[in-house]
XYZ file of C-alpha atoms in Angstrom:
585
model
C 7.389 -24.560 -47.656
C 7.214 -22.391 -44.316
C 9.190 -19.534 -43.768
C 10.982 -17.925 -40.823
C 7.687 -16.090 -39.700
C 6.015 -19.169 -40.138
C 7.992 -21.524 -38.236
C 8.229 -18.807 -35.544
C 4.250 -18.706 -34.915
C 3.640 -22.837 -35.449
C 6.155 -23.081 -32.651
C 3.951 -20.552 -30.639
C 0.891 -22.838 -31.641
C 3.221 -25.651 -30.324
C 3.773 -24.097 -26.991
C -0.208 -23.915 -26.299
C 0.125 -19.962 -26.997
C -3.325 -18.280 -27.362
C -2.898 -14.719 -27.649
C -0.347 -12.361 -28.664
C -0.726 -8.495 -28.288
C 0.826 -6.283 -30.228
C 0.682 -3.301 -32.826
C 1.462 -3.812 -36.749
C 4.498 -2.050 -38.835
C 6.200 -2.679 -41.147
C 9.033 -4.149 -40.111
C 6.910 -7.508 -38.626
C 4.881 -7.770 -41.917
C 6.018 -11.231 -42.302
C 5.133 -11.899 -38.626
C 1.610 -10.247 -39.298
C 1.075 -12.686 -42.336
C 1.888 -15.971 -40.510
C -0.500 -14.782 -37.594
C -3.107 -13.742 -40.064
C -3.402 -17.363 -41.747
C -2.951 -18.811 -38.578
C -6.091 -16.724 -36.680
C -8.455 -19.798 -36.487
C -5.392 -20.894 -34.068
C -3.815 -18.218 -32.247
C -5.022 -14.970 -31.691
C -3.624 -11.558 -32.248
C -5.067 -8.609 -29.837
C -4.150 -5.032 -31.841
C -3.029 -2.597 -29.356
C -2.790 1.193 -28.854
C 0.905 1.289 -27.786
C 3.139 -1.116 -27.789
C 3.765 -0.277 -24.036
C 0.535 -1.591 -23.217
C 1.313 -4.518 -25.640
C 3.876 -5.737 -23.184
C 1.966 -4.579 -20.102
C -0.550 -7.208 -21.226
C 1.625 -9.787 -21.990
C 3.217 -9.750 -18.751
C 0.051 -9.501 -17.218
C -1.526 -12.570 -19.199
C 1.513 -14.354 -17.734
C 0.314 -13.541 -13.981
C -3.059 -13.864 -14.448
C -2.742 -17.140 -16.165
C 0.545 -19.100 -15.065
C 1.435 -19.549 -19.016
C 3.470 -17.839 -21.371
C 2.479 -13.812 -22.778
C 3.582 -12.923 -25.988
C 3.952 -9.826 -27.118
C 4.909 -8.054 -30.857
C 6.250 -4.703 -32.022
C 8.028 -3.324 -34.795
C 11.523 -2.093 -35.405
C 13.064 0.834 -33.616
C 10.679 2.651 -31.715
C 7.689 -0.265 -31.671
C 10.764 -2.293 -29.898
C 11.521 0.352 -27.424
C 7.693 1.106 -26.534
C 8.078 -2.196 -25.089
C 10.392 -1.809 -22.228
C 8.327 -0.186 -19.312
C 6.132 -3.673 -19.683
C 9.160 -6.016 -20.344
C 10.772 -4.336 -17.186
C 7.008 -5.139 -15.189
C 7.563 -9.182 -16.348
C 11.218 -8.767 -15.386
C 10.724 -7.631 -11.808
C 7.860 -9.886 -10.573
C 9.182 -12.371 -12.630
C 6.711 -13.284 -15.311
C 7.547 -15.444 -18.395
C 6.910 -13.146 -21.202
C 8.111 -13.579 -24.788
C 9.386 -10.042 -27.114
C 9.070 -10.082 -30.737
C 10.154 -7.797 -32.659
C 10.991 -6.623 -36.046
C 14.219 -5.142 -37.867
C 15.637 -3.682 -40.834
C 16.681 -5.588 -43.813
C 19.196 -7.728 -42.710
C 21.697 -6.165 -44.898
C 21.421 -2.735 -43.899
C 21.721 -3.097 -40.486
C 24.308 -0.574 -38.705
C 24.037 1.621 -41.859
C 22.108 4.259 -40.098
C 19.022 3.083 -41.748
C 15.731 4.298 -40.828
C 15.129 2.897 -37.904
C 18.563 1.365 -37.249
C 18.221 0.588 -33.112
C 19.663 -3.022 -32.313
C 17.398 -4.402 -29.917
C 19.400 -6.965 -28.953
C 21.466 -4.571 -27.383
C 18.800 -2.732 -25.998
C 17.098 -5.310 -24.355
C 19.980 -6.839 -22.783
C 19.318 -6.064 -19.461
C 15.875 -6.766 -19.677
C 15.773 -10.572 -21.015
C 17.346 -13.978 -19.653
C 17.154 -15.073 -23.112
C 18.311 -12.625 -26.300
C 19.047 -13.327 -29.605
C 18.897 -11.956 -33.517
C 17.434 -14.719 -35.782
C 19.820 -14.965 -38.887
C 17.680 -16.969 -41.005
C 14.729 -19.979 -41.047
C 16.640 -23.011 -39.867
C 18.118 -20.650 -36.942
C 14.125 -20.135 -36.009
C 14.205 -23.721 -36.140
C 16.179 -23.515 -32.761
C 15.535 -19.977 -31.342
C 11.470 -20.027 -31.213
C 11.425 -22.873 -28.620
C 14.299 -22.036 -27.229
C 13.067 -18.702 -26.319
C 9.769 -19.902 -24.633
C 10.998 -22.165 -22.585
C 13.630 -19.800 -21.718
C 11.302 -17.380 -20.153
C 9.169 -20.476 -17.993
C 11.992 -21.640 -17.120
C 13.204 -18.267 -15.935
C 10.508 -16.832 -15.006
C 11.648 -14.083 -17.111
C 11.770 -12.471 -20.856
C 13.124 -13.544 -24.076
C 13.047 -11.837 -26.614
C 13.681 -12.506 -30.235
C 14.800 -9.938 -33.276
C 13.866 -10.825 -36.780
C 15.299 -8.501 -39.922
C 11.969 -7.838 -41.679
C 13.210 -9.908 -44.793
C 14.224 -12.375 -43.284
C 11.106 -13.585 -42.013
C 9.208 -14.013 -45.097
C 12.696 -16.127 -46.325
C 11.306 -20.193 -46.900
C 13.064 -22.236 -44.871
C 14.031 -24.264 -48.535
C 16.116 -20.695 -49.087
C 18.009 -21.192 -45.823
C 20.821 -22.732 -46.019
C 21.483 -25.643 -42.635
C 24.982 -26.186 -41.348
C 26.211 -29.581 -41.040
C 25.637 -29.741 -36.960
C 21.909 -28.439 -37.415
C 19.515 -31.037 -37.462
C 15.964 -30.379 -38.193
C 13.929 -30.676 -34.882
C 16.821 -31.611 -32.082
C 15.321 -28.848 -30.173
C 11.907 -30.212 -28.436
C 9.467 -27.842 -28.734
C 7.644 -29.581 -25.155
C 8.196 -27.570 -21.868
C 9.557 -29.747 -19.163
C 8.761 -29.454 -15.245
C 11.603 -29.018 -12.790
C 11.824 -30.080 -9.558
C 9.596 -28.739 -6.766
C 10.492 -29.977 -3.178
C 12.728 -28.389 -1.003
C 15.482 -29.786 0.521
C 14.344 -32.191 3.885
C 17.338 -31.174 5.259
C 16.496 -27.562 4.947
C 12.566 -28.658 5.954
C 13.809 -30.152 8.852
C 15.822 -26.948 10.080
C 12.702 -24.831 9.194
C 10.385 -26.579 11.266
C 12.675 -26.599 14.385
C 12.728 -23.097 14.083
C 9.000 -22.865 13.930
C 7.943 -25.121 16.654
C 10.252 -23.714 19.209
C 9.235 -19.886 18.477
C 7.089 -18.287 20.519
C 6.027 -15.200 17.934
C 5.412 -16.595 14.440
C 5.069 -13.986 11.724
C 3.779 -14.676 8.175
C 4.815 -12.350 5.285
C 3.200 -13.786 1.877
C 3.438 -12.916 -1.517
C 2.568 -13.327 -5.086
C 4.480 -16.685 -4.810
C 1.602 -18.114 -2.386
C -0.715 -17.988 -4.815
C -2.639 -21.593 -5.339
C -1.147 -22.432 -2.178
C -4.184 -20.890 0.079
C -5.776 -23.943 1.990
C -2.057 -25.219 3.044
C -1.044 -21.553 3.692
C -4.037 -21.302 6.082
C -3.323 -24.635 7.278
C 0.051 -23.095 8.487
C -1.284 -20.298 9.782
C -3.069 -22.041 12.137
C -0.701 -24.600 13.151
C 1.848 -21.561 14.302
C -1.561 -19.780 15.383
C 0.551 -16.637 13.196
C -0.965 -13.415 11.705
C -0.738 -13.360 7.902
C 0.832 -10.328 6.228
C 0.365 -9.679 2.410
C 2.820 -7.784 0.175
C 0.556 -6.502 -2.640
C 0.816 -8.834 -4.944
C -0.057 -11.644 -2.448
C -3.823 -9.633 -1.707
C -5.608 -12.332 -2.942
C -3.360 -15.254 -1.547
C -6.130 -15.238 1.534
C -9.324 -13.093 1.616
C -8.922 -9.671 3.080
C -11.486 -10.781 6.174
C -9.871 -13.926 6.784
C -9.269 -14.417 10.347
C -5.571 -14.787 9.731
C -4.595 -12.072 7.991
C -3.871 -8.664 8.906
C -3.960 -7.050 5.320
C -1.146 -5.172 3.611
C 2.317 -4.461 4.548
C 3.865 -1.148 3.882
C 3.195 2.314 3.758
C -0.126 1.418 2.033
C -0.450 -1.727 4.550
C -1.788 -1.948 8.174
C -0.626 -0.790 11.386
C -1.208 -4.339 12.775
C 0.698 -6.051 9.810
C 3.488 -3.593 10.588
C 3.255 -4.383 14.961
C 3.229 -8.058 13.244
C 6.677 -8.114 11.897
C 8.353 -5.618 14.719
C 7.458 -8.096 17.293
C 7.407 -11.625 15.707
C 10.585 -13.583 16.861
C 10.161 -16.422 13.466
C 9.369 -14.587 10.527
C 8.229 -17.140 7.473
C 8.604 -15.636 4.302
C 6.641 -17.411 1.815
C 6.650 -16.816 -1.971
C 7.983 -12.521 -1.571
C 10.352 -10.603 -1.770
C 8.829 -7.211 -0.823
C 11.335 -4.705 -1.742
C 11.327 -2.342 1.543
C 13.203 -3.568 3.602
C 12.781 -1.105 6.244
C 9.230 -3.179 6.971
C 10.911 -6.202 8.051
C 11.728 -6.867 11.771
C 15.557 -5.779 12.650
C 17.926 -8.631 11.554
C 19.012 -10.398 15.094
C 15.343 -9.663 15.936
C 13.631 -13.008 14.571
C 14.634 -16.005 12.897
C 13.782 -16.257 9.387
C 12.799 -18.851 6.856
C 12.249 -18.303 3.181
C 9.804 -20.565 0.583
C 10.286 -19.339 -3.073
C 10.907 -21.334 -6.126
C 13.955 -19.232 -7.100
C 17.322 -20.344 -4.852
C 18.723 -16.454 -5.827
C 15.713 -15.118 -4.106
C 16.401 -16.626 -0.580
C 17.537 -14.185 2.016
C 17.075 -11.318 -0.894
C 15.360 -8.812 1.616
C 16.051 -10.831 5.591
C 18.175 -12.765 6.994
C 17.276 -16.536 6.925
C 18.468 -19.577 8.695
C 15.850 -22.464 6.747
C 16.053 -21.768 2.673
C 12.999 -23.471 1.202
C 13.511 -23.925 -2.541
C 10.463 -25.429 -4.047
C 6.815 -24.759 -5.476
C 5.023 -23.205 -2.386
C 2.188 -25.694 -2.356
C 3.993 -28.775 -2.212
C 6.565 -27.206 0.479
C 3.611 -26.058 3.109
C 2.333 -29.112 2.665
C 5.364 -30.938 3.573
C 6.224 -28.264 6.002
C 2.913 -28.704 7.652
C 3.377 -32.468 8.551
C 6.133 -31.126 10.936
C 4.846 -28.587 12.574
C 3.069 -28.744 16.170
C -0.286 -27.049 16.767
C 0.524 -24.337 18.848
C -1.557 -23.714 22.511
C -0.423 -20.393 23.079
C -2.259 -18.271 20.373
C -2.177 -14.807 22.052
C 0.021 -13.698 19.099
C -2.381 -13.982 17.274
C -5.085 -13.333 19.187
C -2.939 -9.406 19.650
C -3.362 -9.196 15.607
C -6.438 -10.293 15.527
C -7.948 -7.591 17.927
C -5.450 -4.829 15.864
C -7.236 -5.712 13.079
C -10.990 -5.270 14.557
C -9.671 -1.613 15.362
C -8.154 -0.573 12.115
C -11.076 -1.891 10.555
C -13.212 0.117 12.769
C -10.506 3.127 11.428
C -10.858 2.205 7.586
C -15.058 2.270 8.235
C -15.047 5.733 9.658
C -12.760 6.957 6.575
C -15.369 5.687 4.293
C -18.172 6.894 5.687
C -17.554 10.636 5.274
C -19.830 12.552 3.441
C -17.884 15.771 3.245
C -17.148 17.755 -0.144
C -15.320 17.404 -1.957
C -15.806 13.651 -2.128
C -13.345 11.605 -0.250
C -12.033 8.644 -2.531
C -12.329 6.120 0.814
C -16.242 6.528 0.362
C -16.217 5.830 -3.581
C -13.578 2.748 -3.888
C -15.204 1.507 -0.947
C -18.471 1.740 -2.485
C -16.883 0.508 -6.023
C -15.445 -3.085 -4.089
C -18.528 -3.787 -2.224
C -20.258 -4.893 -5.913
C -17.348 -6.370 -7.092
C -19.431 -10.533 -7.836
C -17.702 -12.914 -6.088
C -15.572 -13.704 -9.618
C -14.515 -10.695 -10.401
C -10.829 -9.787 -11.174
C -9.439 -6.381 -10.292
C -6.296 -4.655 -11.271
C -4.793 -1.415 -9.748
C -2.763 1.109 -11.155
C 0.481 2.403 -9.289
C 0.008 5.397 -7.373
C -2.433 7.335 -4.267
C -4.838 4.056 -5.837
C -3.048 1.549 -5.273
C -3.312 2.503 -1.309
C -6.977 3.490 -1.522
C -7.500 0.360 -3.266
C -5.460 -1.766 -0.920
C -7.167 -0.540 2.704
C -10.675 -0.231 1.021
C -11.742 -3.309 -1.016
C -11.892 -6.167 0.349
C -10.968 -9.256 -1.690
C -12.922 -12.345 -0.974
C -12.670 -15.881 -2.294
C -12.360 -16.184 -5.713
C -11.621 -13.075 -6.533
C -8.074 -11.917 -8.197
C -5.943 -8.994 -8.110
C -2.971 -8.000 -9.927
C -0.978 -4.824 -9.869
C 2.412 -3.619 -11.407
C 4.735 -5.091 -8.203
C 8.904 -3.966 -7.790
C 8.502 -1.790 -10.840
C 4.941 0.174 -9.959
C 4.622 1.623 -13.103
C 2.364 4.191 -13.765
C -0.171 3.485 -16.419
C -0.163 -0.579 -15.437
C -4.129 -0.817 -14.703
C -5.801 -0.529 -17.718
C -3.724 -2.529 -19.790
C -3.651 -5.378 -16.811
C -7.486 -5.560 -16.511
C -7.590 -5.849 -21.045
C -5.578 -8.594 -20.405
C -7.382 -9.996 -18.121
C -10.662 -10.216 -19.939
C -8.488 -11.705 -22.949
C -7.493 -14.220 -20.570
C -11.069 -15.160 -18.812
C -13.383 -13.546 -21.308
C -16.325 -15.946 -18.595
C -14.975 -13.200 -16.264
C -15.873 -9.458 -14.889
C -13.014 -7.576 -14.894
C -12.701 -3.839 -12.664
C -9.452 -1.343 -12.892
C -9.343 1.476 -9.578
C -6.682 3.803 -11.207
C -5.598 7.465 -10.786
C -6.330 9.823 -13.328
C -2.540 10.538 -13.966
C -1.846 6.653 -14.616
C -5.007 6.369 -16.710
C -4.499 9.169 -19.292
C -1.109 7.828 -19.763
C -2.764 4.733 -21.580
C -6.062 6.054 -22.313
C -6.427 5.405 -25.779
C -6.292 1.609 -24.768
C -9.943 2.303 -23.347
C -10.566 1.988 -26.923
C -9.187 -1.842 -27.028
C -10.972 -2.581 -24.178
C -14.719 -1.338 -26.499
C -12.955 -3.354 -29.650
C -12.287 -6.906 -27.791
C -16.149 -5.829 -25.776
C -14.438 -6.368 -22.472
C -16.786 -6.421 -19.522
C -15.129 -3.726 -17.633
C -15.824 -1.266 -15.452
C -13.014 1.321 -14.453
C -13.120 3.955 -11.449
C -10.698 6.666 -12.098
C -10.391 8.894 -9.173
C -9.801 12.076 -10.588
C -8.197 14.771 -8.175
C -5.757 16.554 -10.743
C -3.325 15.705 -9.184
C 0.200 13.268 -9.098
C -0.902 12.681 -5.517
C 1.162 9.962 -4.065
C 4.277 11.974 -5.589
C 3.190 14.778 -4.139
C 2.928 13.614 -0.341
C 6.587 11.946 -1.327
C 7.610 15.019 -2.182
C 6.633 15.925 1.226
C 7.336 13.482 3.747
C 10.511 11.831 1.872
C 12.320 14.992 1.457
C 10.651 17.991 3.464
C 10.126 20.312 -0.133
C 6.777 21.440 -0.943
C 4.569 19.431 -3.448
C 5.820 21.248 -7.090
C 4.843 20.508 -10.556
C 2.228 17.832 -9.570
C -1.133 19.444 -10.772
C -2.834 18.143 -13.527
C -4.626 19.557 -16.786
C -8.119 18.200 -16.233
C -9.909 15.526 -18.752
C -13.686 14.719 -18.928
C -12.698 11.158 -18.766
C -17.129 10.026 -19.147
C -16.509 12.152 -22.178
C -13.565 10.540 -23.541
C -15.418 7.146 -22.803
C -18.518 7.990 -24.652
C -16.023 8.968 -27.236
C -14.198 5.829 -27.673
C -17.592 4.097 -27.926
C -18.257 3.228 -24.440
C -19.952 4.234 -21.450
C -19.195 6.907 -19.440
C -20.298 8.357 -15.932
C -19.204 10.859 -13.784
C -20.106 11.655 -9.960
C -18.685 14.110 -7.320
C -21.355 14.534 -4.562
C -21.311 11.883 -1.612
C -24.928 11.212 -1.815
C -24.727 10.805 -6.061
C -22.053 7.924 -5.401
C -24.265 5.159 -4.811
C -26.838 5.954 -7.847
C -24.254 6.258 -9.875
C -22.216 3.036 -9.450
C -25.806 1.352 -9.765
C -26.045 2.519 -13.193
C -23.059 1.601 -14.039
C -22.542 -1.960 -12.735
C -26.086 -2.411 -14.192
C -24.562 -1.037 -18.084
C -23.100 -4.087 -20.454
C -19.703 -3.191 -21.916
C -16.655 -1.271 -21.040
C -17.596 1.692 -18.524
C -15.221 4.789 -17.005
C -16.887 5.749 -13.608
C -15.224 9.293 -12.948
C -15.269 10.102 -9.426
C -13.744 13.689 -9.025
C -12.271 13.670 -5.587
C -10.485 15.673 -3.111
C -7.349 16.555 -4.414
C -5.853 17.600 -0.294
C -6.823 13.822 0.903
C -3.400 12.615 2.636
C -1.906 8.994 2.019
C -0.833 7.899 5.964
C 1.070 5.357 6.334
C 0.387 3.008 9.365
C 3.019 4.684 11.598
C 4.545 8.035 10.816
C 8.043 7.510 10.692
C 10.409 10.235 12.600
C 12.293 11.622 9.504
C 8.685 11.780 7.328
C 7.214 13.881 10.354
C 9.628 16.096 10.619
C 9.782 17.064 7.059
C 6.041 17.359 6.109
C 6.233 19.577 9.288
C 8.914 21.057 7.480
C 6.886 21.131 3.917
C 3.700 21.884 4.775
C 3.555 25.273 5.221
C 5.184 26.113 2.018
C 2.604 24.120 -0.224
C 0.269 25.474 -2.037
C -3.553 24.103 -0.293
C -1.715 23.386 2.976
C -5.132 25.075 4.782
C -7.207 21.774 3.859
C -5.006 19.088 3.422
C -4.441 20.476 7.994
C -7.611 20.016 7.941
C -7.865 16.803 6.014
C -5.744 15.354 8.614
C -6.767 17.124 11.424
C -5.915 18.628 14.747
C -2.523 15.747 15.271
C -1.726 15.097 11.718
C 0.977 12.959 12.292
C -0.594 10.204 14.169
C -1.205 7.036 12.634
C -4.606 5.881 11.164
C -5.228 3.551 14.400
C -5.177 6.709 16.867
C -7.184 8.991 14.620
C -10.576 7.934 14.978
């Protein structure tokens, strides 16, 4: 006769569930058991921290389109989980909690270990509940999955550590409970957009005369029809972070990132675009966007809230992107006039020219533009790469280029530190045919650096740059240029990160002269397992954004003097340090 535990992993089995990460303790014993018998089925990855349990999970659930599952113990194992849960929360991935509690009779005792979670995680999870006993599992497990997929969101179920080893012949059913009226089957909802709304769209389209695109992660699977509308509107393409890999970065329709780690010609894109379509975003700065009154805008995204989150819109598209640019596309009109474009285009051969002449540098110390850039030009045409948050995440973004084929994931609205490693574990878990690459900071990666060590367990083929400057960079140019104060309590102990590979089993290298860079990456793209490639960089290299904004230039002219290496990061710069990317060649 199954217990609790039991019935709760058969109904993961039944929802097509593969993998679930998480760390053992003692109050998911039971849990551990029914995966344990069950291994030959489902598969459970042992983690460092349950942090990076629930990183993974909600990065399985981007990478993948299904369901991540992650497990942790009562009290603390349950809290570790939050940064992650938060990550699925905010770019909206269907991720499913587990975790343990005290006996169910000593709850609210002050017990060791005594934290509801329920409570906890109530702001984290569209779907929350305590399971009282076996026949409740009965209805909660499925419940809870499709709760998240439908969602697009977390649920999370809390189990009392007896009660999941209780047999469901122990558990006493009410009268109303009937064994199996919950399905345990996932079923699709609707994904076309209103015509109504289609047709409204496609006026608005036709009769603009500046078409700007702005896609995100929501685009993704939708390429060919997104190009396809991209060249009926003859409109540049501009990708939120998450949408990198939505089109490749040297597509002829694209002008890269959007933000203050995007493009200058993305950003001249959306100022003077009168029709701005949205499609499958909702890129959190607003201050990106063209001025409301300035274009017309129309949204695609599968979530009705989501429409008109961040710009005004006239057209709401509510549907699966794919099917709605398709649909979409049958009413548009191939436009003659493609000097729009053409404007973007011929941006885009200049910042390019910009981004080349960053990476080329030899100076010393070694300027991170010259190593990523080195780093994404082997990436094979499969390869999946994950970023962490931070000064990365913009080298990263300007200086690999992500063809077809290729993936990319990243901790979106949260950008949580310490994101990358566990999103590239994941990824080999999910597509172990596949090479997977991390570009992180050293700050993010010694957050999570023990989880190198799952990475050598579970033989991932990865290969991680950390670009090591000892230093909280990106906070410390915040610090800067959001508020005027000099950069303070940014600096970083130093690790011997190829040490602390070699000492978790795998392979480490490090490199920090220009002409040792491409020697070095040889060796290690050419070295089977996972590999740290530490590239000690210049800790004074600037993050720009496209334009400099008024209020950032006058306070880092206000901050600069007063920090501490102000001498090089002037001369970093340059003689006119406040002029965007595009003018300083």
């Amino acid at each position: 006769m199954p217990n609790t535990a039991d019935i709760l992993v058969e109904t993961l089995i039944n929802w097509k569930v593969e993998v679930v990460f998480g760390l053992p303790g003692d109050g998911i014993n039971g849990i551990m058991e029914a995966l344990r018998t069950r291994q030959d089925r489902i598969r459970f990855v042992q983690v460092r921290h349950e942090e990076s349990a629930a990183f993974m999970a909600s990065a399985y659930a981007k990478w993948t389109g299904r369901l991540g599952v992650c497990l942790a113990t009562s009290g603390p194992g349950g809290t570790h989980l939050l940064t992650g849960l938060y990550d699925a929360k905010l770019d909206q991935a269907p991720v499913l909690a587990i975790t343990g509690m005290q006996f169910h009779d000593l709850i609210e005792t002050c017990t060791q270990q005594d934290v509801d979670l329920t409570r906890v995680f109530n702001d984290v999870a569209v779907f929350n509940a305590q399971v009282t006993d076996a026949t409740h599992m009965e209805n909660l497990a499925g419940l809870a999955c499709r709760s998240a997929l439908a969602k697009r969101g977390v649920a999370h179920l809390s189990i009392a550590s007896d009660v999941q080893e209780v047999p469901l012949s122990q558990s006493k059913r009410s009268k109303r409970n009937r064994p199996s009226h919950v399905p345990d089957r996932w079923f699709e909802g609707s994904r076309l957009p209103d015509p109504r709304e289609l047709e409204r769209a496609a006026e608005i389209l036709n009769n603009a005369g500046k078409v700007a695109i702005l896609a995100g992660r929501g685009a993704r699977g939708a390429s060919a029809e997104l190009e396809r509308t991209a060249d009926l509107l003859a409109a540049p393409v501009a990708k939120a972070l998450l949408g990198k890999a939505v089109l490749p970065d040297q597509h002829p329709f694209t002008t890269g990132g959007i933000g203050i780690l995007g493009t200058l010609p993305s950003q001249e894109a959306l100022e003077e675009c009168d029709a701005l379509l949205i499609v499958g975003s909702t890129f959190p700065y607003i201050e990106y966007y063209p001025k409301p009154g300035k274009a017309r805008g129309i949204q695609i995204d599968r979530d009705a809230q989501r429409i008109g989150l961040r710009y005004p819109v006239e057209a709401g598209l509510v549907g699966d992107a794919t099917e709605t640019l398709r649909l979409l596309n049958d009413r548009l009109t191939l436009k003659s006039d493609r000097s729009f474009l053409e404007k973007a285009q011929a941006g885009m051969k200049r910042w390019r020219a910009a981004m080349t002449l960053a990476e080329s540098k030899d100076d010393v110390p070694l300027k991170p533009q010259l190593v990523v850039k080195a780093f994404g030009d082997r990436l094979p045409d499969n390869a999946i790469l994950a970023t962490d948050s931070g000064q990365n995440s913009e080298i990263a973004a300007r200086h690999i280029d992500i063809r077809e084929g290729q993936d990319f994931g990243v901790s979106g609205t949260l950008a949580s530190m310490a994101c990358g490693l566990p999103y590239a574990i994941a990824a080999g878990i999910a597509f172990p045919e596949r090479p997977v690459f991390a570009v992180v900071g050293d700050g993010g990666f010694a957050m999570q650096m023990g989880e190198f060590s799952t990475a050598v367990r579970y033989r991932i083929p990865l290969k991680v740059l950390v670009l090591k400057n000892n230093m909280l960079n990106q906070i410390a140019w915040e610090q800067m240029m959001f508020l005027g104060n000099p950069q303070f309590g940014c600096e970083l102990q130093p690790i011997d990160f190829a040490m602390a590979a070699e000492a978790m089993g795998g392979i480490g290298y490090s490199v920090a002269q220009p002409d040792q860079v491409q020697s070095t990456l040889d060796a290690a793209f050419a070295a089977e397992g996972p590999v740290v490639i530490e590239a000690v960089v210049d800790a004074y290299e600037p993050m720009m954004p496209p334009r400099m904004p008024p209020d950032y230039e006058g306070n880092f002219r206000k901050a600069l003097p007063e920090t501490p290496g102000h001498e090089l990061i002037g001369e970093n710069i340059g003689e006119e340090p406040l002029k965007s990317l595009m003018n300083h060649e």
